[in-house]
PDB file of C-alpha atoms in Angstrom:
ATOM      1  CA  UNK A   1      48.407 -22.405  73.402  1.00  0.00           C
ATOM      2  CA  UNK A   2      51.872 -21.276  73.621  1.00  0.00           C
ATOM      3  CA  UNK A   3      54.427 -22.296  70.419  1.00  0.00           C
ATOM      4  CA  UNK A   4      57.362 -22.643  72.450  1.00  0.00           C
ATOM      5  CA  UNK A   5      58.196 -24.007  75.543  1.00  0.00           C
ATOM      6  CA  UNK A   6      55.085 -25.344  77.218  1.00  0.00           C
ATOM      7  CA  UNK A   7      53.803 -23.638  80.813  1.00  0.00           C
ATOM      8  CA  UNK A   8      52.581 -25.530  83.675  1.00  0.00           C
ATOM      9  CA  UNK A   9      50.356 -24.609  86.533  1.00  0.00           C
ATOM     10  CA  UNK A  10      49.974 -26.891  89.158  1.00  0.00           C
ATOM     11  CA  UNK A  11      46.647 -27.278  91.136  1.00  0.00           C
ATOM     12  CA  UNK A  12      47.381 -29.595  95.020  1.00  0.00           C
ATOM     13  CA  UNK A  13      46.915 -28.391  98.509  1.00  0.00           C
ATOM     14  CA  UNK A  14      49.892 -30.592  99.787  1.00  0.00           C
ATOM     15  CA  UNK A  15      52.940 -28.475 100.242  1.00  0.00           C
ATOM     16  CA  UNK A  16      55.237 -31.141 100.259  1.00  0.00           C
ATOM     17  CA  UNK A  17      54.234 -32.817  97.356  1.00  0.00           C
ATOM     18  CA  UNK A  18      53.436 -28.988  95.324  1.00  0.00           C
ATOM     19  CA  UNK A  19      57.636 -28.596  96.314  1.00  0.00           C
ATOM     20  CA  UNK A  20      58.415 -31.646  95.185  1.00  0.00           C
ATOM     21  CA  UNK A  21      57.041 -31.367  91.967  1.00  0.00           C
ATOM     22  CA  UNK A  22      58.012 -27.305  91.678  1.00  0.00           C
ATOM     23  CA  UNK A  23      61.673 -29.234  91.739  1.00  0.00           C
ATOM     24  CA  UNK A  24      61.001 -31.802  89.703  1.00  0.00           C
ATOM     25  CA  UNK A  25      59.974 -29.923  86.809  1.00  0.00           C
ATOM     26  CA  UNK A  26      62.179 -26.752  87.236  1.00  0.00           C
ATOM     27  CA  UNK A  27      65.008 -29.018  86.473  1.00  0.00           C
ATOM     28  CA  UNK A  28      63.930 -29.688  83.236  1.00  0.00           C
ATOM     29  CA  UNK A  29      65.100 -27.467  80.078  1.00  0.00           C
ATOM     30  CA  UNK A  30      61.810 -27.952  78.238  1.00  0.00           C
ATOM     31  CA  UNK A  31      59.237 -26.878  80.692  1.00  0.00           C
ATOM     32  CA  UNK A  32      58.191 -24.097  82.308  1.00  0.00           C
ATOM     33  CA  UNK A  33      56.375 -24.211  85.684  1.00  0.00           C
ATOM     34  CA  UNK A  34      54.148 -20.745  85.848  1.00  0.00           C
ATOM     35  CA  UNK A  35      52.841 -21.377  89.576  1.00  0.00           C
ATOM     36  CA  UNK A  36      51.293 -23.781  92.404  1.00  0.00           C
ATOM     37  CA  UNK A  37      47.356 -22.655  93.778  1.00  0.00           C
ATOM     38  CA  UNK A  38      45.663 -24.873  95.972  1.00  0.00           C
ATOM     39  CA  UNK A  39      42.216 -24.387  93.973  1.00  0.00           C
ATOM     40  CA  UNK A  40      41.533 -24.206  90.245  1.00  0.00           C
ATOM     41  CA  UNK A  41      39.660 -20.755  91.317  1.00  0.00           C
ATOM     42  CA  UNK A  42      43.495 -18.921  92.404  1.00  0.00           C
ATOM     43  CA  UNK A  43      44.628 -19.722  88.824  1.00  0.00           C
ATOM     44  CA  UNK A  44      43.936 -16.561  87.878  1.00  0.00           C
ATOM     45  CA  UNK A  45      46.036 -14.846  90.324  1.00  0.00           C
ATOM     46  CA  UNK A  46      49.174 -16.289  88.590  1.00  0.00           C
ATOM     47  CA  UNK A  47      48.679 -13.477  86.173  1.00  0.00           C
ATOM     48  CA  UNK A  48      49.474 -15.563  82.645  1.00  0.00           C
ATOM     49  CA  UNK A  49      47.504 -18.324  80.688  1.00  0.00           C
ATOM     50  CA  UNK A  50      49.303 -21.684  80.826  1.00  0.00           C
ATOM     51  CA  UNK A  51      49.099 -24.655  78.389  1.00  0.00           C
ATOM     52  CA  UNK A  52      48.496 -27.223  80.981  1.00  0.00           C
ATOM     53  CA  UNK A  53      47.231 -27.728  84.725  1.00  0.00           C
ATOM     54  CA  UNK A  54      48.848 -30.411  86.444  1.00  0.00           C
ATOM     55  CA  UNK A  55      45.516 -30.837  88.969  1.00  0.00           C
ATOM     56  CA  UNK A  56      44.882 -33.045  91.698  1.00  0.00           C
ATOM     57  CA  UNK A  57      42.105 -35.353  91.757  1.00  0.00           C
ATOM     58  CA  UNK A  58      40.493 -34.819  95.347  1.00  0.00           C
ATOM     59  CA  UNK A  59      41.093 -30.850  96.515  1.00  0.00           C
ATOM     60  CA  UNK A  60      40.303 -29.547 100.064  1.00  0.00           C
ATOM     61  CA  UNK A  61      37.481 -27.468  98.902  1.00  0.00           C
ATOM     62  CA  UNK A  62      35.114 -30.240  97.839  1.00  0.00           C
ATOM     63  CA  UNK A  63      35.309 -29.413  94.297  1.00  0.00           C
ATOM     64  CA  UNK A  64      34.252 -31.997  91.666  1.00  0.00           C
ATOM     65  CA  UNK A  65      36.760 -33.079  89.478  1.00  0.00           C
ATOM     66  CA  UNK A  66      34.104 -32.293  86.053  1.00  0.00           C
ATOM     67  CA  UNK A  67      33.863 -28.707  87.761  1.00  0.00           C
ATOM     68  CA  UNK A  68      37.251 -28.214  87.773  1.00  0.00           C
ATOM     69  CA  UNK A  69      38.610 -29.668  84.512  1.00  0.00           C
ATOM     70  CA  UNK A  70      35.839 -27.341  83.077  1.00  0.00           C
ATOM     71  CA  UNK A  71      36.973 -23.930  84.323  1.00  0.00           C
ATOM     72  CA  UNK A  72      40.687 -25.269  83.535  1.00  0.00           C
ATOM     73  CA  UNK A  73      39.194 -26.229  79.864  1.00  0.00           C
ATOM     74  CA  UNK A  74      37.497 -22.650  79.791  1.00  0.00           C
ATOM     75  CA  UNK A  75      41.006 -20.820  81.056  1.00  0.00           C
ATOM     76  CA  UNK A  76      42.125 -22.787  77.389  1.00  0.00           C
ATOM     77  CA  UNK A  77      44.674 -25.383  79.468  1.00  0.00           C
ATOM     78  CA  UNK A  78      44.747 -28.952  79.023  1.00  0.00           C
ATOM     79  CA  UNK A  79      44.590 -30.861  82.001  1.00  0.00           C
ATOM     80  CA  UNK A  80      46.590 -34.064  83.635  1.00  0.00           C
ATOM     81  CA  UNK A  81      45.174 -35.565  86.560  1.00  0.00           C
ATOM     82  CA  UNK A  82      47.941 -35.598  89.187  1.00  0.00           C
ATOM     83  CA  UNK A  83      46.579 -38.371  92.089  1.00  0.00           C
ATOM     84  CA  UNK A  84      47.103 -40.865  94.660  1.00  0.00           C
ATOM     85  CA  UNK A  85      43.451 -41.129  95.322  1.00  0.00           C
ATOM     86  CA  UNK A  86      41.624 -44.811  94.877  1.00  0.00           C
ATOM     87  CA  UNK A  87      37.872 -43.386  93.685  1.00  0.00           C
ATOM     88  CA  UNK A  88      36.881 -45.055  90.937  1.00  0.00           C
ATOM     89  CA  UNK A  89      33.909 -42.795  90.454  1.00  0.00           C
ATOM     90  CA  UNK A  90      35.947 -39.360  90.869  1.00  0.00           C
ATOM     91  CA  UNK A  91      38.146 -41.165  88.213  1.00  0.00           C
ATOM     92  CA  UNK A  92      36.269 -41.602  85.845  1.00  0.00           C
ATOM     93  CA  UNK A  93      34.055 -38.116  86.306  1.00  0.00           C
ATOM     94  CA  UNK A  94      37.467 -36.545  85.368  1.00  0.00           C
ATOM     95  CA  UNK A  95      37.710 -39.004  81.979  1.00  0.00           C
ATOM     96  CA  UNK A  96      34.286 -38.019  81.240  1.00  0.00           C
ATOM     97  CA  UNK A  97      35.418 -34.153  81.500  1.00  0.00           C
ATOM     98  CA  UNK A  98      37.877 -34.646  78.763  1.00  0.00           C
ATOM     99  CA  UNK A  99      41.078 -34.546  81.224  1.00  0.00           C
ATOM    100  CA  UNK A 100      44.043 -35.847  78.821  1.00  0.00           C
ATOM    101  CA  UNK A 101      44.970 -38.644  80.967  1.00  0.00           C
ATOM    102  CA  UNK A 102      45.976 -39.633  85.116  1.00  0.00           C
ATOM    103  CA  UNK A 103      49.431 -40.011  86.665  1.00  0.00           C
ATOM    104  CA  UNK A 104      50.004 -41.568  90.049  1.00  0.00           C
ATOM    105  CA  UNK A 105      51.746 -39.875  92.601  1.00  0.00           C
ATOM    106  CA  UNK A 106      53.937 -42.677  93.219  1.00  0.00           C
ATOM    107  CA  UNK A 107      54.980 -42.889  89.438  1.00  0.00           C
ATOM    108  CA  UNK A 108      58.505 -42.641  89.281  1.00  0.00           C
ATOM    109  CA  UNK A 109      60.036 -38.673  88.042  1.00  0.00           C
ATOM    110  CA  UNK A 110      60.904 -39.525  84.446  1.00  0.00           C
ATOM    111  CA  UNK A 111      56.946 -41.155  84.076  1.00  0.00           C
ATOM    112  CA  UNK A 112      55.527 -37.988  85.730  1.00  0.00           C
ATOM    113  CA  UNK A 113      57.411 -35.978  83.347  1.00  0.00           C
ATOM    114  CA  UNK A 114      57.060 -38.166  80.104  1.00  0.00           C
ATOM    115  CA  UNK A 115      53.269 -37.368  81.072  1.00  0.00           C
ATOM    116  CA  UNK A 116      53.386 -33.468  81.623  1.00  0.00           C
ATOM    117  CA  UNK A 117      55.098 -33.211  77.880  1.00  0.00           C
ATOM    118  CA  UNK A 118      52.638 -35.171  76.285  1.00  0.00           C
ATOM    119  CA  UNK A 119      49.224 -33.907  77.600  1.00  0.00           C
ATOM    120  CA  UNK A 120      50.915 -30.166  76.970  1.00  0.00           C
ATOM    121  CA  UNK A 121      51.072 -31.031  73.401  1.00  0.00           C
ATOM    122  CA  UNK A 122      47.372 -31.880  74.051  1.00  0.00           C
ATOM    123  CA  UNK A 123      48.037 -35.523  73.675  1.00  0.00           C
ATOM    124  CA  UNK A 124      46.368 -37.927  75.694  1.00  0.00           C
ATOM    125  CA  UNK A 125      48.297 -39.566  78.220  1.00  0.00           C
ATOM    126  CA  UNK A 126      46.838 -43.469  78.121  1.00  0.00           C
ATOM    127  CA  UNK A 127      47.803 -46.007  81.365  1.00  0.00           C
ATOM    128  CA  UNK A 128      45.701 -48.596  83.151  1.00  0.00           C
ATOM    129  CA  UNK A 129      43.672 -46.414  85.078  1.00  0.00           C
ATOM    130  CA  UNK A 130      42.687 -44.373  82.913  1.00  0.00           C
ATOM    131  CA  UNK A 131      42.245 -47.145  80.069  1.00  0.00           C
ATOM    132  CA  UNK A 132      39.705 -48.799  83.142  1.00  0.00           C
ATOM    133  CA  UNK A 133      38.105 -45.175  84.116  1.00  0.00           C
ATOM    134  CA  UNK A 134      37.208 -44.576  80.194  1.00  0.00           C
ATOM    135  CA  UNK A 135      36.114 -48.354  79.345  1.00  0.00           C
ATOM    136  CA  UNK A 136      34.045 -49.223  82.872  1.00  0.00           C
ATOM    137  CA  UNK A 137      30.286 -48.236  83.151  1.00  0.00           C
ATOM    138  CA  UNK A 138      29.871 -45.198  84.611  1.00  0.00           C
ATOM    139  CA  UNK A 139      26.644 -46.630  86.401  1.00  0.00           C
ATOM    140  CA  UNK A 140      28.714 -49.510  87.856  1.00  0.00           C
ATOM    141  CA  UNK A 141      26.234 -50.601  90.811  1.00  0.00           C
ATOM    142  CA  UNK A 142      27.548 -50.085  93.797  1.00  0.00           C
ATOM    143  CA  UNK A 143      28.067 -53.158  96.253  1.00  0.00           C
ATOM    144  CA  UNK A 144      27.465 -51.278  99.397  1.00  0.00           C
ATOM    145  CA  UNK A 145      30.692 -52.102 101.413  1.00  0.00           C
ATOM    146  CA  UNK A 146      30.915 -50.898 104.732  1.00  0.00           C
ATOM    147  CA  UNK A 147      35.046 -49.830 105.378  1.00  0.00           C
ATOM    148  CA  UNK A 148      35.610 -53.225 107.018  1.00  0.00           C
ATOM    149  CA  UNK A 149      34.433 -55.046 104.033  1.00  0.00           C
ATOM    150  CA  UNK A 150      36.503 -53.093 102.124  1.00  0.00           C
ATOM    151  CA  UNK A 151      39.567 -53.835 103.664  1.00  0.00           C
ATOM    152  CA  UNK A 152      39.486 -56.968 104.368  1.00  0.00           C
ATOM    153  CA  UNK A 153      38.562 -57.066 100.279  1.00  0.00           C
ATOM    154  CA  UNK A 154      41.602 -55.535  99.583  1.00  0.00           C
ATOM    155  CA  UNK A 155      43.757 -57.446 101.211  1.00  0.00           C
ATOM    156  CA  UNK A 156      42.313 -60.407 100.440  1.00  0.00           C
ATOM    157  CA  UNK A 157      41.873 -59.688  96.809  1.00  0.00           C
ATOM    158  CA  UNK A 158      45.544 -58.885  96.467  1.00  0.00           C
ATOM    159  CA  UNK A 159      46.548 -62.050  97.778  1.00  0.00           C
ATOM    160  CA  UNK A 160      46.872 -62.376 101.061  1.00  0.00           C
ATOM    161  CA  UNK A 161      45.168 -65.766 102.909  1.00  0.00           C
ATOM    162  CA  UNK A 162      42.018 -65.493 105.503  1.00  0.00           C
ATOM    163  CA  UNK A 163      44.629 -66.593 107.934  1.00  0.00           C
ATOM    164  CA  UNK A 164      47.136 -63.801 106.962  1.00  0.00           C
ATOM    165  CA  UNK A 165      43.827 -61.373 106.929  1.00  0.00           C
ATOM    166  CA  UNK A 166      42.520 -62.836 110.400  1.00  0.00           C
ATOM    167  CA  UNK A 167      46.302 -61.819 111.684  1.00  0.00           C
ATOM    168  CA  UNK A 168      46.517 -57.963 109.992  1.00  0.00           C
ATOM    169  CA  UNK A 169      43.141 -57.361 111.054  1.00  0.00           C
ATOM    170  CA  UNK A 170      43.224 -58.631 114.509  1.00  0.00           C
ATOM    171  CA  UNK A 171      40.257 -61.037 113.658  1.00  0.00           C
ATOM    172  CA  UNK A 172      39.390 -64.774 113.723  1.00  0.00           C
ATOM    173  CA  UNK A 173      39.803 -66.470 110.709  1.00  0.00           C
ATOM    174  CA  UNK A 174      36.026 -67.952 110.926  1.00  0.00           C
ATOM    175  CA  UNK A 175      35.468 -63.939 111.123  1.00  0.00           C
ATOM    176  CA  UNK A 176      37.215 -63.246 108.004  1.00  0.00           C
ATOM    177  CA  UNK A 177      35.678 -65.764 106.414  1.00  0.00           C
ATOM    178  CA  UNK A 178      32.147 -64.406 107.457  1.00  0.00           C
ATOM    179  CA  UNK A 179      33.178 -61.177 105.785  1.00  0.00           C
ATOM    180  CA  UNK A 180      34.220 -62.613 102.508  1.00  0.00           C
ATOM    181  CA  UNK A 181      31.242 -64.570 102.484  1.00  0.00           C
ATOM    182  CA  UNK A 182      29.063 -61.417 102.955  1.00  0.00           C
ATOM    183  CA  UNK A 183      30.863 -59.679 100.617  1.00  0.00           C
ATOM    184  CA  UNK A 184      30.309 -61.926  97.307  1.00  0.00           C
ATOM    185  CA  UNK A 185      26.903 -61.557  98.768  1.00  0.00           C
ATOM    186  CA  UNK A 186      26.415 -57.888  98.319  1.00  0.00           C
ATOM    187  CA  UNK A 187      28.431 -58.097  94.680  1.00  0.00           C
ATOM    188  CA  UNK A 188      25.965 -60.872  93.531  1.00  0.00           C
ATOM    189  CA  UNK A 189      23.495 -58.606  94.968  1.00  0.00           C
ATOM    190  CA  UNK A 190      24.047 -56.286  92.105  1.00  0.00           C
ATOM    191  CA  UNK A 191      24.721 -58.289  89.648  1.00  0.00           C
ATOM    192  CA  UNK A 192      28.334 -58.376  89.524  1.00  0.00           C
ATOM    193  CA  UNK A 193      29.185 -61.937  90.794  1.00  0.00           C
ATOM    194  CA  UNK A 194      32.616 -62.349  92.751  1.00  0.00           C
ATOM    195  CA  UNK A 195      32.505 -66.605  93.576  1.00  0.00           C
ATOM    196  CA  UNK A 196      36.492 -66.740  92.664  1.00  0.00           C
ATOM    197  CA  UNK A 197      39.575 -65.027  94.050  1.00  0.00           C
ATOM    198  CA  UNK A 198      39.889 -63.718  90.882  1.00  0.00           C
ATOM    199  CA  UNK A 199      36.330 -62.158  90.431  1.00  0.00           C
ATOM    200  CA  UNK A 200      36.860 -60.203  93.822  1.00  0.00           C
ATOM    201  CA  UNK A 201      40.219 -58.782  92.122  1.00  0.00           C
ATOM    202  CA  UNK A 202      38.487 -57.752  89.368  1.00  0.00           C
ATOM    203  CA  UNK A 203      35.686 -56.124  91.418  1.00  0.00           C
ATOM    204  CA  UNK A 204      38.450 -54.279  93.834  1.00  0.00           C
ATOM    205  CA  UNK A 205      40.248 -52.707  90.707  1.00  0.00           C
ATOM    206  CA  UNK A 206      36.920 -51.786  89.505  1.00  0.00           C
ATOM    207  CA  UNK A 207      36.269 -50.233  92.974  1.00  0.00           C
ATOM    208  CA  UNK A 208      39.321 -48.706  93.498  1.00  0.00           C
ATOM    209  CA  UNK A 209      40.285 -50.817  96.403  1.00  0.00           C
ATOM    210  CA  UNK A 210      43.577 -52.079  94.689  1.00  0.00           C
ATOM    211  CA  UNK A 211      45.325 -50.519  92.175  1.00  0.00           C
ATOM    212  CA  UNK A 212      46.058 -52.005  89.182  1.00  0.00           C
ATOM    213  CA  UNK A 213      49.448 -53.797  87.568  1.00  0.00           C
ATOM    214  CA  UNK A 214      52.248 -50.881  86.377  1.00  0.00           C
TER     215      UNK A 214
END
């Protein structure tokens, strides 16, 4: 690993948000950014080794995040998830990998960059969700929810009333209802029970439906 000022790759196939971090961290003094690739396989064509790859969480390729975080591990980088995916099971394959640590990107610039200095140093970077990805069981049965289950879970796990969900969602409320009925169903189907509002939040952080508190 380099002595002096740490070097940065930066692994994400979205060009706007690959420029916005390029000027992010180019106007720092105390890091160097060595190059953006859209897969972890083009960091070798940026010539140099780097202490840490900033890498995004869901790629266009397919790639598994374990995959990944291993050929960045065997390159001799350190790696800090870079995401504003939800999956709770690509979150925590990346834990299990030995990434240093997730950032959101919606975390504010000073965060993001706080972040980037500390996993260089090889430090781990600790927040909520990657406290929850490292702590939660990695065999976590899996409640089945079709996508309207797991929207009208989200929204009414974060607060919202069936009558407020009926209106978003262009439903009845008896509908809604229904839904939330069938959905404490399929969670006590697994054995992860969800009879309060506040079991269901618990069960939509653990799913990755909401995120969790800053």
């Amino acid at each position: 690993m380099s002595t002096s000022m740490p070097t940065i790759a930066l692994v994400e196939d979205h060009a706007l948000i690959a420029l916005g971090f390029r000027d992010l961290v180019n106007a720092t003094d105390d890091l160097r950014l060595v190059g953006m690739v859209e897969s972890v396989a083009e960091l070798d064509s940026l010539g140099e080794s780097v202490d840490l790859v900033v890498l995004d969480l869901r790629l266009a390729d397919g790639s598994l995040p374990e995959d990944n975080v291993r050929a960045i591990h065997a390159r001799g980088a350190h790696v800090l998830i870079y995401t504003g995916a939800e999956d709770r099971r690509l979150i925590q394959s990346a834990a299990r990998s030995g990434a240093l640590g997730l950032i959101r990107k919606s975390t504010d610039a000073e965060t993001l960059l706080d972040a980037i200095r500390t996993a260089a140093r090889g430090r781990e970077v600790f927040g909520v969700d990657w406290a929850a990805a490292i702590d939660a069981d990695a065999q976590l049965p899996d409640a089945r929810l079709s996508a309207r289950e797991q929207e009208i879970l989200s929204l009414y796990a974060s607060g919202e009333t069936a009558t407020s969900v009926a209106t978003i969602t262009n439903l009845s409320r008896d509908t809604v209802a229904d839904y939330v009925s069938r959905i404490r169903k399929k969670y006590a189907e697994v054995g992860r029970p969800a009879t309060t509002r506040v079991d269901l939040y618990k069960r939509a952080l653990e799913d990755g439906l909401l995120e969790g508190p800053a």
